[in-house]
Tab-separated table of C-alpha atoms in Angstrom:
chain	number	residue	atom	x	y	z
H	1	UNK	CA	3.543	-1.915	-4.330
H	2	UNK	CA	5.732	-0.917	-1.439
H	3	UNK	CA	9.142	0.773	-1.548
H	4	UNK	CA	11.401	0.384	1.469
H	5	UNK	CA	13.924	3.183	1.179
H	6	UNK	CA	15.853	2.046	4.234
H	7	UNK	CA	16.685	-1.380	2.833
H	8	UNK	CA	16.368	-0.337	-0.835
H	9	UNK	CA	13.746	-2.933	-1.636
H	10	UNK	CA	10.703	-2.773	-3.906
H	11	UNK	CA	7.668	-4.987	-3.321
H	12	UNK	CA	4.834	-5.657	-5.741
H	13	UNK	CA	1.645	-7.703	-5.471
H	14	UNK	CA	-0.795	-9.188	-7.962
H	15	UNK	CA	-3.654	-11.639	-8.235
H	16	UNK	CA	-2.777	-13.067	-11.655
H	17	UNK	CA	-6.258	-13.463	-13.072
H	18	UNK	CA	-4.968	-15.701	-15.870
H	19	UNK	CA	-5.139	-18.579	-13.426
H	20	UNK	CA	-1.508	-19.001	-12.484
H	21	UNK	CA	-0.732	-17.783	-9.001
H	22	UNK	CA	-1.309	-14.809	-6.814
H	23	UNK	CA	2.134	-13.409	-6.109
H	24	UNK	CA	4.209	-11.129	-3.947
H	25	UNK	CA	7.468	-9.974	-5.508
H	26	UNK	CA	10.602	-8.211	-4.334
H	27	UNK	CA	13.574	-6.611	-6.075
H	28	UNK	CA	16.197	-3.990	-5.282
H	29	UNK	CA	15.566	-0.377	-6.255
H	30	UNK	CA	17.441	-0.855	-9.530
H	31	UNK	CA	15.154	-3.807	-10.274
H	32	UNK	CA	18.096	-6.024	-11.153
H	33	UNK	CA	17.277	-9.518	-12.331
H	34	UNK	CA	19.484	-11.084	-9.709
H	35	UNK	CA	17.534	-9.418	-6.929
H	36	UNK	CA	14.114	-10.556	-8.141
H	37	UNK	CA	12.074	-12.930	-6.003
H	38	UNK	CA	8.482	-13.919	-6.808
H	39	UNK	CA	6.578	-15.801	-4.126
H	40	UNK	CA	3.330	-17.632	-4.778
H	41	UNK	CA	0.558	-16.746	-2.366
H	42	UNK	CA	-2.194	-19.056	-3.511
H	43	UNK	CA	-4.084	-19.772	-6.671
H	44	UNK	CA	-4.643	-17.102	-9.261
H	45	UNK	CA	-7.978	-15.322	-9.209
H	46	UNK	CA	-9.700	-12.169	-10.263
H	47	UNK	CA	-9.134	-10.851	-6.775
H	48	UNK	CA	-6.599	-8.093	-6.721
H	49	UNK	CA	-3.830	-8.834	-4.250
H	50	UNK	CA	-3.481	-5.579	-2.421
H	51	UNK	CA	-0.367	-4.349	-0.754
H	52	UNK	CA	1.077	-6.283	2.139
H	53	UNK	CA	2.597	-4.999	5.335
H	54	UNK	CA	5.461	-6.020	7.592
H	55	UNK	CA	5.605	-7.126	11.181
H	56	UNK	CA	7.147	-5.064	13.930
H	57	UNK	CA	10.486	-6.866	13.776
H	58	UNK	CA	10.953	-5.709	10.181
H	59	UNK	CA	10.167	-2.103	11.011
H	60	UNK	CA	12.122	-1.946	14.233
H	61	UNK	CA	15.395	-3.350	12.922
H	62	UNK	CA	14.912	-6.803	14.314
H	63	UNK	CA	16.643	-9.908	13.054
H	64	UNK	CA	15.836	-11.023	9.536
H	65	UNK	CA	14.748	-14.364	10.932
H	66	UNK	CA	12.069	-12.597	12.974
H	67	UNK	CA	10.920	-10.349	10.138
H	68	UNK	CA	7.999	-11.180	7.886
H	69	UNK	CA	5.979	-9.700	5.055
H	70	UNK	CA	2.261	-10.333	5.500
H	71	UNK	CA	0.002	-10.367	2.472
H	72	UNK	CA	-3.483	-11.612	1.657
H	73	UNK	CA	-3.482	-14.000	-1.292
H	74	UNK	CA	-5.856	-16.888	-1.921
H	75	UNK	CA	-6.314	-20.300	-0.397
H	76	UNK	CA	-5.829	-23.486	-2.415
H	77	UNK	CA	-9.527	-24.195	-2.909
H	78	UNK	CA	-11.298	-23.602	-6.173
H	79	UNK	CA	-13.184	-20.830	-4.371
H	80	UNK	CA	-9.914	-18.995	-3.883
H	81	UNK	CA	-10.884	-17.540	-0.575
H	82	UNK	CA	-8.741	-14.700	0.798
H	83	UNK	CA	-5.955	-16.143	2.926
H	84	UNK	CA	-3.176	-14.520	4.965
H	85	UNK	CA	0.406	-15.500	4.216
H	86	UNK	CA	3.624	-14.553	5.931
H	87	UNK	CA	6.896	-14.598	4.033
H	88	UNK	CA	10.274	-14.590	5.733
H	89	UNK	CA	13.649	-13.153	4.719
H	90	UNK	CA	17.207	-14.341	4.438
H	91	UNK	CA	20.067	-12.582	6.206
H	92	UNK	CA	20.198	-9.886	3.495
H	93	UNK	CA	16.463	-9.272	3.728
H	94	UNK	CA	15.852	-10.956	0.418
H	95	UNK	CA	12.426	-12.587	0.463
H	96	UNK	CA	12.370	-16.328	0.876
H	97	UNK	CA	11.097	-18.094	-2.212
H	98	UNK	CA	8.236	-19.773	-0.348
H	99	UNK	CA	5.850	-18.345	2.204
H	100	UNK	CA	6.480	-19.615	5.713
H	101	UNK	CA	2.884	-20.807	5.991
H	102	UNK	CA	2.363	-21.754	2.360
H	103	UNK	CA	0.918	-25.126	3.344
H	104	UNK	CA	-1.683	-23.668	5.667
H	105	UNK	CA	-2.410	-19.968	5.177
H	106	UNK	CA	-4.970	-18.402	7.487
H	107	UNK	CA	-8.199	-18.501	5.481
H	108	UNK	CA	-10.323	-15.396	6.009
H	109	UNK	CA	-13.692	-16.437	4.558
H	110	UNK	CA	-15.861	-19.547	4.723
H	111	UNK	CA	-18.166	-21.620	2.577
H	112	UNK	CA	-18.732	-21.465	-1.144
H	113	UNK	CA	-19.025	-17.718	-1.553
H	114	UNK	CA	-17.073	-16.561	-4.575
H	115	UNK	CA	-15.388	-13.251	-5.165
H	116	UNK	CA	-14.758	-12.431	-1.534
H	117	UNK	CA	-12.455	-9.427	-1.490
H	118	UNK	CA	-10.029	-8.511	1.260
H	119	UNK	CA	-8.703	-5.104	2.243
H	120	UNK	CA	-5.017	-4.231	2.319
H	121	UNK	CA	-3.459	-5.385	5.577
H	122	UNK	CA	-2.374	-2.789	8.138
H	123	UNK	CA	0.152	-3.598	10.860
H	124	UNK	CA	0.498	-1.765	14.136
H	125	UNK	CA	2.673	-2.549	17.125
H	126	UNK	CA	0.952	-1.449	20.293
H	127	UNK	CA	3.874	-0.790	22.618
H	128	UNK	CA	1.547	-0.270	25.558
H	129	UNK	CA	0.310	-3.834	25.162
H	130	UNK	CA	3.569	-5.147	23.654
H	131	UNK	CA	1.447	-6.823	21.024
H	132	UNK	CA	1.779	-6.717	17.252
H	133	UNK	CA	-1.553	-6.472	15.430
H	134	UNK	CA	-2.537	-6.984	11.809
H	135	UNK	CA	-5.867	-5.582	10.667
H	136	UNK	CA	-7.701	-6.862	7.602
H	137	UNK	CA	-11.259	-7.093	6.369
H	138	UNK	CA	-13.237	-9.261	3.968
H	139	UNK	CA	-16.263	-8.253	1.949
H	140	UNK	CA	-18.417	-11.307	2.697
H	141	UNK	CA	-18.589	-14.814	4.242
H	142	UNK	CA	-16.559	-13.811	7.263
H	143	UNK	CA	-17.647	-16.705	9.485
H	144	UNK	CA	-20.285	-19.417	9.598
H	145	UNK	CA	-22.129	-17.514	12.301
H	146	UNK	CA	-21.112	-19.671	15.239
H	147	UNK	CA	-20.949	-17.642	18.422
H	148	UNK	CA	-23.045	-14.935	16.773
H	149	UNK	CA	-20.071	-13.810	14.726
H	150	UNK	CA	-20.827	-11.928	11.510
H	151	UNK	CA	-21.599	-14.000	8.415
H	152	UNK	CA	-21.183	-11.162	5.916
H	153	UNK	CA	-18.365	-8.626	5.715
H	154	UNK	CA	-16.136	-8.069	8.725
H	155	UNK	CA	-12.889	-6.619	10.000
H	156	UNK	CA	-10.410	-8.679	12.017
H	157	UNK	CA	-7.788	-7.779	14.570
H	158	UNK	CA	-5.158	-10.505	14.346
H	159	UNK	CA	-2.452	-10.779	16.988
H	160	UNK	CA	0.686	-11.630	15.017
H	161	UNK	CA	3.121	-11.208	17.907
H	162	UNK	CA	4.010	-14.882	17.608
H	163	UNK	CA	3.303	-15.240	13.906
H	164	UNK	CA	0.142	-15.974	11.955
H	165	UNK	CA	-2.541	-16.997	14.458
H	166	UNK	CA	-4.383	-20.250	13.964
H	167	UNK	CA	-7.770	-18.768	14.816
H	168	UNK	CA	-9.035	-16.138	12.409
H	169	UNK	CA	-12.079	-15.405	14.520
H	170	UNK	CA	-10.612	-14.424	17.877
H	171	UNK	CA	-11.518	-10.757	17.366
H	172	UNK	CA	-14.054	-9.986	14.656
H	173	UNK	CA	-16.385	-7.059	14.071
H	174	UNK	CA	-19.085	-6.911	11.418
H	175	UNK	CA	-18.298	-4.532	8.562
H	176	UNK	CA	-20.847	-4.875	5.806
H	177	UNK	CA	-19.148	-5.120	2.435
H	178	UNK	CA	-15.725	-5.012	4.049
H	179	UNK	CA	-13.553	-1.935	4.522
H	180	UNK	CA	-11.162	0.290	2.695
H	181	UNK	CA	-7.626	0.790	3.920
H	182	UNK	CA	-7.507	0.577	7.706
H	183	UNK	CA	-5.785	3.396	9.588
H	184	UNK	CA	-4.435	2.986	13.125
H	185	UNK	CA	-4.474	5.765	15.697
H	186	UNK	CA	-1.707	5.103	18.135
H	187	UNK	CA	-1.511	3.470	21.559
H	188	UNK	CA	-2.390	6.113	24.093
H	189	UNK	CA	-3.637	4.937	27.479
H	190	UNK	CA	-6.558	7.381	27.441
H	191	UNK	CA	-10.000	5.997	26.697
H	192	UNK	CA	-10.678	5.476	22.987
H	193	UNK	CA	-7.141	6.527	22.126
H	194	UNK	CA	-5.962	3.175	20.771
H	195	UNK	CA	-8.220	2.953	17.770
H	196	UNK	CA	-8.553	1.921	14.175
H	197	UNK	CA	-10.485	3.819	11.542
H	198	UNK	CA	-11.901	2.548	8.291
H	199	UNK	CA	-14.443	3.378	5.645
H	200	UNK	CA	-17.380	1.077	5.014
H	201	UNK	CA	-17.694	-0.353	1.515
H	202	UNK	CA	-21.471	-0.552	1.776
H	203	UNK	CA	-22.228	3.033	2.692
H	204	UNK	CA	-20.793	6.436	3.309
H	205	UNK	CA	-19.509	5.670	6.773
H	206	UNK	CA	-16.260	6.201	8.617
H	207	UNK	CA	-16.019	3.781	11.525
H	208	UNK	CA	-13.873	3.889	14.639
H	209	UNK	CA	-13.131	0.798	16.723
H	210	UNK	CA	-10.660	-0.211	19.368
H	211	UNK	CA	-7.525	-2.026	18.272
H	212	UNK	CA	-7.424	-5.054	20.534
H	213	UNK	CA	-11.099	-5.885	20.817
H	214	UNK	CA	-12.669	-4.098	17.836
H	215	UNK	CA	-15.472	-2.643	19.913
O	1	UNK	CA	-2.728	21.967	-4.046
O	2	UNK	CA	-4.775	23.428	-1.231
O	3	UNK	CA	-2.777	25.521	1.214
O	4	UNK	CA	-4.792	26.084	4.347
O	5	UNK	CA	-5.338	29.489	5.820
O	6	UNK	CA	-3.547	30.462	8.967
O	7	UNK	CA	-5.409	31.924	11.913
O	8	UNK	CA	-9.131	32.524	11.654
O	9	UNK	CA	-11.273	32.070	8.619
O	10	UNK	CA	-11.076	28.330	8.080
O	11	UNK	CA	-14.749	27.807	8.784
O	12	UNK	CA	-16.499	26.234	11.734
O	13	UNK	CA	-19.059	23.888	10.205
O	14	UNK	CA	-18.626	20.582	8.420
O	15	UNK	CA	-21.881	21.217	6.567
O	16	UNK	CA	-20.913	24.687	5.464
O	17	UNK	CA	-17.295	24.327	4.431
O	18	UNK	CA	-15.120	27.348	3.897
O	19	UNK	CA	-14.314	28.365	0.343
O	20	UNK	CA	-10.593	28.908	-0.249
O	21	UNK	CA	-9.932	32.586	-0.662
O	22	UNK	CA	-13.360	33.660	0.551
O	23	UNK	CA	-13.098	35.169	4.010
O	24	UNK	CA	-9.829	33.375	4.568
O	25	UNK	CA	-6.295	33.210	3.274
O	26	UNK	CA	-6.396	29.629	1.964
O	27	UNK	CA	-5.181	29.152	-1.590
O	28	UNK	CA	-6.337	26.425	-3.975
O	29	UNK	CA	-3.937	26.115	-6.892
O	30	UNK	CA	-5.040	24.022	-9.858
O	31	UNK	CA	-3.131	22.896	-12.915
O	32	UNK	CA	-5.100	21.209	-15.681
O	33	UNK	CA	-3.744	17.811	-16.712
O	34	UNK	CA	-4.488	16.721	-20.233
O	35	UNK	CA	-4.415	13.055	-21.077
O	36	UNK	CA	-7.038	11.259	-19.053
O	37	UNK	CA	-7.468	10.020	-15.541
O	38	UNK	CA	-4.882	10.893	-12.963
O	39	UNK	CA	-3.560	8.904	-10.057
O	40	UNK	CA	-2.816	10.170	-6.571
O	41	UNK	CA	0.270	12.372	-6.353
O	42	UNK	CA	3.398	11.173	-4.587
O	43	UNK	CA	5.082	13.994	-2.707
O	44	UNK	CA	8.839	14.284	-2.314
O	45	UNK	CA	8.859	16.715	0.586
O	46	UNK	CA	12.647	17.096	0.625
O	47	UNK	CA	12.678	18.520	-2.885
O	48	UNK	CA	9.193	20.124	-2.761
O	49	UNK	CA	8.223	17.985	-5.741
O	50	UNK	CA	5.162	15.917	-6.677
O	51	UNK	CA	4.921	13.078	-9.183
O	52	UNK	CA	1.593	12.307	-10.883
O	53	UNK	CA	0.652	9.894	-13.649
O	54	UNK	CA	-2.070	10.225	-16.279
O	55	UNK	CA	-3.616	7.531	-18.442
O	56	UNK	CA	-5.573	8.121	-21.608
O	57	UNK	CA	-4.290	8.638	-25.092
O	58	UNK	CA	-0.837	8.263	-23.541
O	59	UNK	CA	0.627	6.960	-20.299
O	60	UNK	CA	2.576	9.809	-18.793
O	61	UNK	CA	4.516	10.504	-15.608
O	62	UNK	CA	4.466	14.175	-14.657
O	63	UNK	CA	6.679	16.083	-12.228
O	64	UNK	CA	5.703	19.280	-10.455
O	65	UNK	CA	7.971	21.657	-8.581
O	66	UNK	CA	7.237	24.273	-5.939
O	67	UNK	CA	4.463	22.200	-4.436
O	68	UNK	CA	4.352	23.700	-0.945
O	69	UNK	CA	7.137	26.242	-0.677
O	70	UNK	CA	7.216	27.814	-4.106
O	71	UNK	CA	5.095	28.316	-7.173
O	72	UNK	CA	3.421	25.134	-8.332
O	73	UNK	CA	4.438	24.367	-11.912
O	74	UNK	CA	4.921	21.316	-14.112
O	75	UNK	CA	8.533	20.531	-14.913
O	76	UNK	CA	8.971	20.524	-18.679
O	77	UNK	CA	12.736	20.224	-18.921
O	78	UNK	CA	15.114	17.322	-18.390
O	79	UNK	CA	12.857	14.867	-20.161
O	80	UNK	CA	9.726	15.678	-18.178
O	81	UNK	CA	6.945	14.793	-18.604
O	82	UNK	CA	7.930	11.189	-19.330
O	83	UNK	CA	5.764	9.236	-21.764
O	84	UNK	CA	5.664	5.475	-21.241
O	85	UNK	CA	6.333	3.768	-24.595
O	86	UNK	CA	3.383	1.885	-26.035
O	87	UNK	CA	0.780	3.480	-23.776
O	88	UNK	CA	0.423	0.397	-21.547
O	89	UNK	CA	-1.156	2.289	-18.664
O	90	UNK	CA	0.809	3.400	-15.639
O	91	UNK	CA	0.028	3.239	-11.936
O	92	UNK	CA	0.428	5.747	-9.147
O	93	UNK	CA	4.121	6.653	-8.873
O	94	UNK	CA	6.291	6.080	-5.828
O	95	UNK	CA	9.553	7.956	-5.276
O	96	UNK	CA	12.507	6.500	-3.405
O	97	UNK	CA	14.513	9.314	-1.858
O	98	UNK	CA	17.721	7.265	-1.673
O	99	UNK	CA	18.053	5.945	-5.216
O	100	UNK	CA	15.938	8.846	-6.536
O	101	UNK	CA	14.011	6.380	-8.660
O	102	UNK	CA	10.342	6.920	-9.431
O	103	UNK	CA	8.608	3.543	-9.613
O	104	UNK	CA	5.362	2.618	-11.338
O	105	UNK	CA	3.722	-0.509	-12.667
O	106	UNK	CA	2.527	-0.679	-16.219
O	107	UNK	CA	-0.267	-2.637	-17.840
O	108	UNK	CA	2.060	-5.309	-19.179
O	109	UNK	CA	2.760	-6.637	-15.706
O	110	UNK	CA	6.095	-4.951	-15.180
O	111	UNK	CA	7.528	-2.555	-12.664
O	112	UNK	CA	9.371	0.307	-14.336
O	113	UNK	CA	11.300	3.223	-12.942
O	114	UNK	CA	12.562	6.626	-13.889
O	115	UNK	CA	15.990	7.592	-12.602
O	116	UNK	CA	15.507	11.191	-11.503
O	117	UNK	CA	19.010	11.568	-10.083
O	118	UNK	CA	20.305	12.989	-13.368
O	119	UNK	CA	19.446	16.353	-14.934
O	120	UNK	CA	18.002	14.380	-17.841
O	121	UNK	CA	15.701	11.715	-16.456
O	122	UNK	CA	16.254	8.175	-17.690
O	123	UNK	CA	13.479	5.667	-18.251
O	124	UNK	CA	14.125	2.037	-17.312
O	125	UNK	CA	11.146	0.042	-18.560
O	126	UNK	CA	10.115	-3.454	-17.655
O	127	UNK	CA	12.895	-4.241	-15.245
O	128	UNK	CA	10.788	-6.418	-12.964
O	129	UNK	CA	8.196	-8.716	-14.466
O	130	UNK	CA	6.158	-10.075	-11.636
O	131	UNK	CA	2.715	-10.891	-12.870
O	132	UNK	CA	0.427	-11.578	-15.787
O	133	UNK	CA	-1.750	-8.908	-17.270
O	134	UNK	CA	-3.923	-7.191	-14.740
O	135	UNK	CA	-5.916	-4.033	-14.738
O	136	UNK	CA	-4.442	-0.912	-13.242
O	137	UNK	CA	-4.083	0.868	-10.993
O	138	UNK	CA	-2.880	-0.668	-7.775
O	139	UNK	CA	-2.219	1.221	-4.629
O	140	UNK	CA	1.431	1.941	-4.128
O	141	UNK	CA	3.146	2.892	-0.980
O	142	UNK	CA	6.522	3.798	0.315
O	143	UNK	CA	8.525	3.429	3.457
O	144	UNK	CA	10.930	6.360	3.341
O	145	UNK	CA	14.139	6.036	5.274
O	146	UNK	CA	13.653	6.941	8.897
O	147	UNK	CA	9.910	6.540	8.805
O	148	UNK	CA	8.014	3.714	10.336
O	149	UNK	CA	5.486	3.193	7.624
O	150	UNK	CA	3.412	4.919	5.045
O	151	UNK	CA	0.684	3.563	2.889
O	152	UNK	CA	-0.740	4.685	-0.379
O	153	UNK	CA	0.284	8.138	-1.553
O	154	UNK	CA	-3.143	9.470	-0.786
O	155	UNK	CA	-2.668	8.665	2.885
O	156	UNK	CA	0.939	9.425	3.559
O	157	UNK	CA	1.893	10.052	7.127
O	158	UNK	CA	4.997	11.651	8.426
């Protein structure tokens, strides 16, 4: 759940393991019924839908039409693969009832592997590059291995400057078992000073990688 | 609450960590919490307050005062600690410094809040139903006014 004190909004997320829908929800800070919006983000599954994050336009006071909540739900397959949705807002920053890409969310795993788990998404606007990034990992089945990309767990750097990208595999780095919450360390021009940090879910490791290329 | 030492004495080795109060001025203050597993604390820096939930024989939201600038103590007046009716389980709390509401999810698939703007806190249960039954807890996070972003209470950034 996320609380936006500036706009007095509360956001909640859930996977709905009873088989209905994975959801993202919004209400005002008094949780009034009239303010409630529940948006489906794919089929229900046992996967916990972890907290979403917002794009740079939302954080920087941009227009509501340019602002989006990003959240990983599930795709429409019976495998319920993790899939990235973006949800827009009306002029009062009330969530739209349907995700902008509900018909074609960006699927983050491949094949018939069940129970693939994603990390929470982490947004960071790199002002030096003028690019808006979203970082997310999956625990398994990242790609089919083409181009020597990882086939197990991985972390992705997704450029969301122009919305949800169509290619999930533009920047991928192997991360066995996926990652915990991903932390971003700024946009300094010095070497290794525009980084992301995350913990491995398959060992006792803390990993550092670059933001744009995940090296 | 661990208050770091100032100056020397904080240790120099990651494999031989310093012990608070031994050769340094760091202070580790502990308050025992009865009632089961605890969630990460949410800190209200403006009021020097922390909110913590426990789940066990009861689902309880606790409030602590004097976290960094005073004497750490649980608030036991004004309706605190707050017991969630029916013991449904309660998630990590999140405090909104504008409405002064303390939010948490419960195990029945609702978001609840405590209005801490009054001397006697008020409990508003089940105001937002947003999901079917699901195990707790979930990470919670807050975006305080004037801040760019924070994530779960355990990793707050200023």
